[in-house]
Short mmCIF file of C-alpha atoms in Angstrom, two decimals:
data_model
loop_
_atom_site.label_atom_id
_atom_site.label_comp_id
_atom_site.label_asym_id
_atom_site.label_seq_id
_atom_site.Cartn_x
_atom_site.Cartn_y
_atom_site.Cartn_z
CA UNK A 1 -11.66 -51.23 86.58
CA UNK A 2 -8.10 -52.04 87.68
CA UNK A 3 -8.88 -55.76 87.86
CA UNK A 4 -9.99 -55.94 84.22
CA UNK A 5 -7.26 -57.06 81.81
CA UNK A 6 -6.87 -55.36 78.46
CA UNK A 7 -7.97 -58.63 76.88
CA UNK A 8 -11.50 -57.99 78.23
CA UNK A 9 -11.69 -55.09 75.78
CA UNK A 10 -9.31 -55.96 72.96
CA UNK A 11 -8.19 -59.34 71.62
CA UNK A 12 -5.86 -59.01 68.64
CA UNK A 13 -5.63 -62.08 66.44
CA UNK A 14 -1.85 -62.18 66.73
CA UNK A 15 0.04 -60.06 69.27
CA UNK A 16 3.27 -60.87 67.45
CA UNK A 17 2.20 -58.50 64.68
CA UNK A 18 2.48 -55.55 67.08
CA UNK A 19 5.13 -53.48 68.77
CA UNK A 20 4.11 -51.56 71.88
CA UNK A 21 5.38 -47.99 72.07
CA UNK A 22 5.88 -46.82 75.68
CA UNK A 23 6.28 -43.12 74.87
CA UNK A 24 7.93 -41.13 77.65
CA UNK A 25 9.17 -37.57 78.12
CA UNK A 26 11.77 -36.97 75.41
CA UNK A 27 13.60 -34.15 77.16
CA UNK A 28 11.45 -31.47 75.57
CA UNK A 29 7.82 -32.63 75.60
CA UNK A 30 5.52 -34.84 77.64
CA UNK A 31 3.92 -37.36 75.24
CA UNK A 32 0.43 -36.88 76.70
CA UNK A 33 0.64 -33.12 76.06
CA UNK A 34 1.68 -33.83 72.47
CA UNK A 35 -1.20 -36.27 71.93
CA UNK A 36 -3.74 -33.83 73.36
CA UNK A 37 -2.32 -30.87 71.43
CA UNK A 38 -2.00 -32.34 67.95
CA UNK A 39 -2.62 -35.80 66.48
CA UNK A 40 -0.35 -34.84 63.59
CA UNK A 41 2.48 -34.14 66.03
CA UNK A 42 1.65 -37.36 67.90
CA UNK A 43 1.83 -39.32 64.64
CA UNK A 44 5.33 -37.92 64.15
CA UNK A 45 6.32 -39.64 67.42
CA UNK A 46 5.35 -42.96 65.82
CA UNK A 47 7.25 -42.08 62.64
CA UNK A 48 10.52 -41.19 64.33
CA UNK A 49 13.34 -43.58 63.42
CA UNK A 50 16.11 -43.83 66.07
CA UNK A 51 18.67 -45.28 63.69
CA UNK A 52 17.59 -48.89 64.15
CA UNK A 53 14.51 -50.70 62.94
CA UNK A 54 12.54 -50.75 66.20
CA UNK A 55 9.13 -50.79 64.51
CA UNK A 56 9.88 -53.89 62.47
CA UNK A 57 6.34 -55.29 62.69
CA UNK A 58 3.07 -54.52 60.94
CA UNK A 59 1.51 -52.42 63.69
CA UNK A 60 2.25 -50.21 66.71
CA UNK A 61 0.19 -50.24 69.90
CA UNK A 62 0.93 -46.71 71.08
CA UNK A 63 0.90 -45.41 74.66
CA UNK A 64 1.75 -42.09 76.31
CA UNK A 65 3.01 -42.10 79.88
CA UNK A 66 0.83 -40.15 82.31
CA UNK A 67 2.76 -37.24 83.78
CA UNK A 68 3.34 -37.78 87.49
CA UNK A 69 2.02 -41.35 87.34
CA UNK A 70 4.73 -43.43 85.71
CA UNK A 71 2.83 -46.72 85.87
CA UNK A 72 -0.18 -45.35 83.97
CA UNK A 73 -0.40 -44.97 80.21
CA UNK A 74 -2.91 -43.29 77.90
CA UNK A 75 -3.77 -45.24 74.78
CA UNK A 76 -2.58 -43.40 71.68
CA UNK A 77 -3.97 -45.50 68.86
CA UNK A 78 -2.97 -48.51 66.80
CA UNK A 79 -0.80 -47.46 63.87
CA UNK A 80 -0.03 -49.45 60.74
CA UNK A 81 3.61 -49.34 59.62
CA UNK A 82 3.65 -48.73 55.86
CA UNK A 83 7.40 -48.58 55.40
CA UNK A 84 10.44 -46.35 55.64
CA UNK A 85 11.20 -43.09 53.86
CA UNK A 86 14.12 -40.72 53.70
CA UNK A 87 13.62 -37.06 54.61
CA UNK A 88 15.84 -34.07 55.23
CA UNK A 89 16.33 -32.89 58.81
CA UNK A 90 18.60 -29.90 59.41
CA UNK A 91 19.88 -30.35 55.86
CA UNK A 92 20.85 -33.99 56.41
CA UNK A 93 19.04 -37.10 55.15
CA UNK A 94 17.38 -39.18 57.86
CA UNK A 95 15.09 -42.17 57.81
CA UNK A 96 11.58 -42.10 59.23
CA UNK A 97 8.65 -44.48 59.29
CA UNK A 98 5.47 -43.95 57.32
CA UNK A 99 2.46 -44.84 59.46
CA UNK A 100 -1.31 -44.49 59.42
CA UNK A 101 -3.85 -44.88 62.20
CA UNK A 102 -6.03 -47.99 62.01
CA UNK A 103 -9.63 -48.41 63.15
CA UNK A 104 -8.63 -50.68 66.05
CA UNK A 105 -9.84 -49.05 69.28
CA UNK A 106 -9.82 -45.72 67.42
CA UNK A 107 -12.73 -44.37 69.47
CA UNK A 108 -10.66 -44.88 72.65
CA UNK A 109 -7.60 -42.85 71.60
CA UNK A 110 -6.94 -40.42 74.44
CA UNK A 111 -9.68 -42.05 76.54
CA UNK A 112 -8.40 -45.50 77.53
CA UNK A 113 -6.09 -45.33 80.53
CA UNK A 114 -4.04 -48.46 81.26
CA UNK A 115 -1.93 -49.61 84.17
CA UNK A 116 1.35 -51.39 83.57
CA UNK A 117 4.51 -51.30 85.69
CA UNK A 118 7.31 -50.76 83.19
CA UNK A 119 10.39 -49.13 84.69
CA UNK A 120 12.97 -50.44 82.23
CA UNK A 121 14.52 -48.19 79.60
CA UNK A 122 13.07 -49.93 76.55
CA UNK A 123 10.29 -47.98 74.82
CA UNK A 124 9.61 -49.98 71.61
CA UNK A 125 9.03 -53.58 72.57
CA UNK A 126 7.21 -56.72 71.50
CA UNK A 127 3.55 -56.56 72.52
CA UNK A 128 3.23 -60.25 73.43
CA UNK A 129 5.65 -59.72 76.33
CA UNK A 130 3.41 -57.06 77.89
CA UNK A 131 -0.13 -57.70 76.68
CA UNK A 132 -1.24 -59.90 79.60
CA UNK A 133 0.08 -57.40 82.17
CA UNK A 134 -2.04 -54.45 81.02
CA UNK A 135 -4.98 -53.57 83.25
CA UNK A 136 -7.78 -51.16 82.37
CA UNK A 137 -7.57 -48.29 84.87
CA UNK A 138 -10.20 -45.95 83.42
CA UNK A 139 -12.10 -45.02 80.28
CA UNK A 140 -12.64 -41.27 80.06
CA UNK A 141 -15.97 -40.01 78.69
CA UNK A 142 -14.13 -37.66 76.32
CA UNK A 143 -10.68 -37.53 74.77
CA UNK A 144 -8.04 -36.16 77.12
CA UNK A 145 -7.51 -32.44 76.42
CA UNK A 146 -5.52 -31.43 79.49
CA UNK A 147 -5.90 -31.80 83.23
CA UNK A 148 -8.80 -30.13 85.03
CA UNK A 149 -8.22 -26.67 86.52
CA UNK A 150 -6.46 -27.38 89.87
CA UNK A 151 -7.44 -24.22 91.75
CA UNK A 152 -5.76 -20.84 92.06
CA UNK A 153 -3.45 -21.92 94.88
CA UNK A 154 -2.00 -24.82 92.85
CA UNK A 155 -1.40 -23.09 89.54
CA UNK A 156 1.93 -24.30 88.17
CA UNK A 157 2.27 -25.66 84.63
CA UNK A 158 4.70 -26.00 81.76
CA UNK A 159 4.53 -24.05 78.52
CA UNK A 160 3.71 -27.28 76.69
CA UNK A 161 0.79 -28.00 79.02
CA UNK A 162 -0.50 -24.44 78.71
CA UNK A 163 -0.27 -24.70 74.92
CA UNK A 164 -2.33 -27.90 75.03
CA UNK A 165 -5.01 -26.23 77.17
CA UNK A 166 -5.18 -23.19 74.89
CA UNK A 167 -5.28 -25.24 71.70
CA UNK A 168 -8.11 -27.34 73.12
CA UNK A 169 -9.96 -24.25 74.40
CA UNK A 170 -10.40 -25.77 77.85
CA UNK A 171 -13.44 -23.97 79.25
CA UNK A 172 -12.67 -24.67 82.92
CA UNK A 173 -9.26 -23.00 82.61
CA UNK A 174 -10.37 -20.04 80.51
CA UNK A 175 -13.39 -19.37 82.73
CA UNK A 176 -11.28 -19.44 85.88
CA UNK A 177 -8.52 -17.19 84.54
CA UNK A 178 -10.08 -14.78 82.06
CA UNK A 179 -11.81 -12.66 84.69
CA UNK A 180 -9.05 -12.24 87.25
CA UNK A 181 -6.06 -9.95 87.44
CA UNK A 182 -2.85 -11.20 88.91
CA UNK A 183 0.91 -11.42 89.10
CA UNK A 184 2.61 -14.43 87.56
CA UNK A 185 6.07 -15.96 87.26
CA UNK A 186 7.66 -17.49 84.17
CA UNK A 187 10.71 -19.65 84.89
CA UNK A 188 13.13 -20.55 82.11
CA UNK A 189 14.65 -23.87 83.15
CA UNK A 190 17.17 -23.75 80.31
CA UNK A 191 18.87 -20.53 81.40
CA UNK A 192 17.77 -20.43 85.04
CA UNK A 193 16.32 -16.94 84.59
CA UNK A 194 12.87 -15.81 85.66
CA UNK A 195 10.33 -13.19 84.65
CA UNK A 196 7.58 -11.58 86.71
CA UNK A 197 4.59 -10.24 84.80
CA UNK A 198 1.09 -9.05 85.51
CA UNK A 199 -2.35 -8.99 83.94
CA UNK A 200 -4.76 -6.13 84.55
CA UNK A 201 -7.34 -3.95 82.86
CA UNK A 202 -9.36 -5.58 80.11
CA UNK A 203 -6.89 -8.47 79.78
CA UNK A 204 -7.21 -11.19 82.42
CA UNK A 205 -4.52 -13.75 83.17
CA UNK A 206 -5.88 -16.16 80.56
CA UNK A 207 -5.67 -13.64 77.73
CA UNK A 208 -2.15 -12.71 78.77
CA UNK A 209 -0.99 -16.31 78.88
CA UNK A 210 -2.58 -17.04 75.50
CA UNK A 211 -0.29 -14.37 74.04
CA UNK A 212 2.74 -16.26 75.32
CA UNK A 213 1.47 -19.43 73.65
CA UNK A 214 1.24 -17.62 70.32
CA UNK A 215 4.45 -15.59 70.46
CA UNK A 216 6.60 -16.92 73.29
CA UNK A 217 6.53 -13.42 74.83
CA UNK A 218 3.97 -10.70 75.46
CA UNK A 219 5.91 -7.71 74.19
CA UNK A 220 8.13 -7.43 77.24
CA UNK A 221 11.71 -6.51 76.38
CA UNK A 222 13.63 -9.24 78.23
CA UNK A 223 11.45 -12.07 76.97
CA UNK A 224 11.39 -10.64 73.46
CA UNK A 225 15.20 -10.46 73.39
CA UNK A 226 15.42 -14.09 74.52
CA UNK A 227 13.09 -15.22 71.74
CA UNK A 228 15.16 -13.47 69.06
CA UNK A 229 17.63 -16.33 69.47
CA UNK A 230 15.07 -19.13 69.96
CA UNK A 231 11.70 -20.36 68.75
CA UNK A 232 8.62 -21.80 70.43
CA UNK A 233 10.35 -25.19 70.78
CA UNK A 234 12.67 -23.50 73.27
CA UNK A 235 9.65 -22.33 75.25
CA UNK A 236 8.10 -25.80 75.18
CA UNK A 237 11.29 -27.33 76.50
CA UNK A 238 11.92 -24.97 79.39
CA UNK A 239 9.21 -22.48 80.34
CA UNK A 240 7.04 -22.94 83.43
CA UNK A 241 4.18 -20.68 84.55
CA UNK A 242 2.99 -20.05 88.12
CA UNK A 243 0.41 -17.67 89.53
CA UNK A 244 2.09 -15.75 92.34
CA UNK A 245 -0.88 -13.67 93.39
CA UNK A 246 -4.52 -13.57 92.33
CA UNK A 247 -6.13 -10.13 92.43
CA UNK A 248 -9.74 -9.05 92.21
CA UNK A 249 -10.65 -7.70 88.76
CA UNK A 250 -11.69 -4.46 90.49
CA UNK A 251 -8.12 -3.92 91.67
CA UNK A 252 -6.78 -0.73 90.10
CA UNK A 253 -4.06 -0.99 87.46
CA UNK A 254 -1.75 1.02 89.71
CA UNK A 255 -2.18 -1.44 92.58
CA UNK A 256 -1.56 -4.44 90.30
CA UNK A 257 1.64 -2.83 89.00
CA UNK A 258 2.66 -2.13 92.60
CA UNK A 259 2.25 -5.82 93.46
CA UNK A 260 4.20 -6.78 90.34
CA UNK A 261 7.06 -4.51 91.44
CA UNK A 262 6.99 -6.13 94.89
CA UNK A 263 7.47 -9.62 93.41
CA UNK A 264 10.22 -8.41 91.07
CA UNK A 265 12.05 -7.16 94.15
CA UNK A 266 11.46 -10.34 96.16
CA UNK A 267 12.57 -12.66 93.34
CA UNK A 268 15.33 -10.36 92.05
CA UNK A 269 14.16 -10.70 88.46
CA UNK A 270 15.71 -7.39 87.31
CA UNK A 271 19.21 -8.84 87.68
CA UNK A 272 20.66 -9.38 84.19
CA UNK A 273 22.11 -12.77 85.13
CA UNK A 274 19.12 -14.28 86.94
CA UNK A 275 16.14 -12.29 85.64
CA UNK A 276 14.35 -11.29 82.46
CA UNK A 277 12.63 -8.12 83.68
CA UNK A 278 13.97 -4.89 82.25
CA UNK A 279 11.98 -2.40 84.31
#
């Protein structure tokens, strides 16, 4: 489909009524994860006011950059700009836009993947300057709800991505991980510390990781202490998960714990300065 222009699918009466929003990673969240996780949260990305009137037209043609593929963008809806409002943030008044999703291409939100080389810093630009350059790369059969399970030997994902997969109840991920035991690593990019954990017994890796999505920790002392000072937004901004070792569900609890201890030793995660393990 790469040779098909966007105009083959959508011809707005007047492109000058639209801004195009090239949403990129904001330092904490990938926009595609946000869109897949919560449309309410995604709408808030359209409502954010940077201190200047960037969305000074009637509508927003919204796009989320594809992670790892900077020239590809997932369509995130056409939003009508209703006006500005003042709201309190951290006790201080701030302006934000009021928007609502329109019916334009609504059935393709999270399904229409576009190609457009846009390497410049601008993220809220006039649509007429970009409209002719968009090419249709793909139309997914269903709304994007997270990437397909990549295989046990390639299991490395952010907290935000894991949260998206859990919230969307991705069957391929849960099926692959709910019936295996294993040893995993959580890296905290903010502090540089790491935690080695394990899943065994009745709880597979999936169940264990779902607990982190809900609480930010799974009862372990070092992680729990860290979260006393932070909330889930901290986890979204800095936590990464990796499966260090997959173990057969018939592996005894003692043997799983022995493998966990091995990885704690190898990665030195009991050190108070570099690790979050407390035993």
